[in-house]
Coordinates of C-alpha atoms in Angstrom, one line a residue:
X506 CA 75.9 -94.3 2.5
X507 CA 75.6 -93.6 -1.4
X508 CA 72.7 -91.3 -2.4
X509 CA 71.6 -91.0 -6.5
X510 CA 68.9 -88.6 -7.1
X511 CA 67.9 -88.2 -10.5
X512 CA 65.9 -85.1 -12.4
X513 CA 64.5 -83.6 -15.2
X514 CA 61.6 -86.4 -16.4
X515 CA 58.4 -85.4 -17.9
X516 CA 56.6 -85.8 -21.1
X517 CA 57.4 -84.8 -24.5
X518 CA 57.0 -84.9 -28.0
X519 CA 58.1 -87.1 -30.5
X520 CA 60.9 -86.1 -32.2
X521 CA 61.3 -83.7 -28.7
X522 CA 64.5 -83.7 -26.1
X523 CA 64.8 -83.9 -22.5
X524 CA 68.0 -83.8 -20.8
X525 CA 68.5 -86.1 -17.2
X526 CA 70.1 -85.4 -14.2
X527 CA 71.6 -87.5 -11.8
X528 CA 73.3 -86.1 -8.7
X529 CA 75.2 -88.1 -6.6
X530 CA 76.9 -88.3 -3.3
X531 CA 78.4 -91.1 -0.8
X532 CA 81.5 -91.7 -2.7
X533 CA 84.2 -90.2 -4.8
X534 CA 82.7 -89.4 -7.7
X535 CA 84.9 -88.7 -10.0
X536 CA 86.5 -92.0 -9.7
X537 CA 83.9 -93.9 -10.7
X538 CA 81.9 -94.7 -13.7
X539 CA 78.5 -94.0 -14.0
X540 CA 75.0 -95.6 -16.2
X541 CA 71.9 -94.1 -17.2
X542 CA 69.4 -97.7 -17.5
X543 CA 65.5 -97.4 -18.2
X544 CA 62.7 -99.5 -17.5
X545 CA 59.2 -99.3 -19.4
X546 CA 56.1 -101.4 -17.6
X547 CA 56.0 -104.6 -18.0
X548 CA 59.9 -104.9 -19.5
X549 CA 63.2 -105.5 -17.7
X550 CA 65.7 -103.2 -16.7
X551 CA 68.1 -102.3 -19.5
X552 CA 71.5 -100.6 -19.8
X553 CA 71.2 -97.7 -21.7
X554 CA 74.2 -95.4 -21.8
X555 CA 78.2 -95.6 -19.5
X556 CA 80.9 -93.5 -18.7
X557 CA 84.0 -94.0 -17.2
X558 CA 85.9 -92.2 -14.7
X559 CA 88.0 -90.7 -17.8
X560 CA 85.1 -89.9 -20.0
X561 CA 84.8 -92.7 -22.1
X562 CA 81.3 -93.5 -23.1
X563 CA 79.3 -96.3 -24.7
X564 CA 75.3 -96.8 -25.4
X565 CA 72.8 -98.7 -26.3
X566 CA 72.2 -99.9 -29.8
X567 CA 69.1 -98.2 -29.2
X568 CA 70.0 -95.3 -28.0
X569 CA 73.4 -94.5 -30.2
X570 CA 73.3 -91.1 -31.9
X571 CA 70.7 -89.9 -30.0
X572 CA 71.7 -89.9 -26.2
X573 CA 74.6 -88.3 -25.0
X574 CA 75.6 -89.2 -21.5
X575 CA 78.1 -86.5 -20.0
X576 CA 79.6 -86.1 -15.8
X577 CA 80.5 -82.8 -14.5
X578 CA 82.8 -84.2 -11.5
X579 CA 82.5 -80.4 -9.8
X580 CA 79.0 -80.8 -9.5
X581 CA 78.9 -85.2 -8.7
X582 CA 76.4 -84.8 -11.0
X583 CA 75.8 -86.9 -14.8
X584 CA 73.4 -86.2 -17.3
X585 CA 71.7 -87.7 -20.5
X586 CA 71.0 -85.5 -22.9
X587 CA 67.6 -87.3 -24.9
X588 CA 67.0 -86.2 -28.2
X589 CA 65.0 -87.2 -31.1
X590 CA 62.8 -89.1 -28.8
X591 CA 60.9 -91.7 -29.6
X592 CA 57.6 -93.5 -27.9
X593 CA 59.5 -96.3 -27.3
X594 CA 61.8 -94.6 -25.1
X595 CA 58.9 -93.9 -22.8
X596 CA 60.2 -95.7 -19.3
X597 CA 62.0 -95.1 -15.3
X598 CA 65.0 -93.7 -16.1
X599 CA 67.6 -94.7 -13.4
X600 CA 70.9 -93.6 -12.4
X601 CA 73.5 -96.2 -11.4
X602 CA 76.5 -96.0 -9.1
X603 CA 78.8 -98.7 -8.9
X604 CA 81.5 -97.6 -6.5
X605 CA 82.2 -101.1 -4.6
X606 CA 82.5 -103.8 -6.2
X607 CA 80.2 -106.2 -4.1
X608 CA 76.8 -103.7 -5.1
X609 CA 75.6 -101.0 -7.8
X610 CA 73.6 -98.3 -6.4
X611 CA 70.3 -96.8 -8.0
X612 CA 68.5 -93.9 -8.0
X613 CA 64.8 -93.3 -7.3
X614 CA 64.2 -93.0 -10.6
X615 CA 62.8 -90.4 -13.2
X616 CA 59.4 -90.3 -15.3
X617 CA 59.8 -90.2 -19.2
X618 CA 57.3 -90.5 -21.2
X619 CA 57.0 -89.5 -25.3
X620 CA 53.9 -89.1 -26.3
X621 CA 51.3 -86.8 -28.9

């Protein structure tokens, strides 16, 4: 059973920073790519960042240069460091794993609110 648990969300002012964590279990973490998505109220869930099993990263244009995805295989945890936050970054952030080609798994989400 795959389980993903996000944490680290909260309220931050524009220009501030947050670090999200996603603790994973139920699969061989080190062999799998991990991703972050986000969903704002009334909008579709959108891709934010991904990191391969070997550390190759990719980012949405909207966050490139501001967000950094990383992983700690010893802790089976993926992180999203978010800097220079903007109000438009406000969303529920979800961790995603795809250890099987048959389906993806999602965490419960953590709320990020960027507001003055």
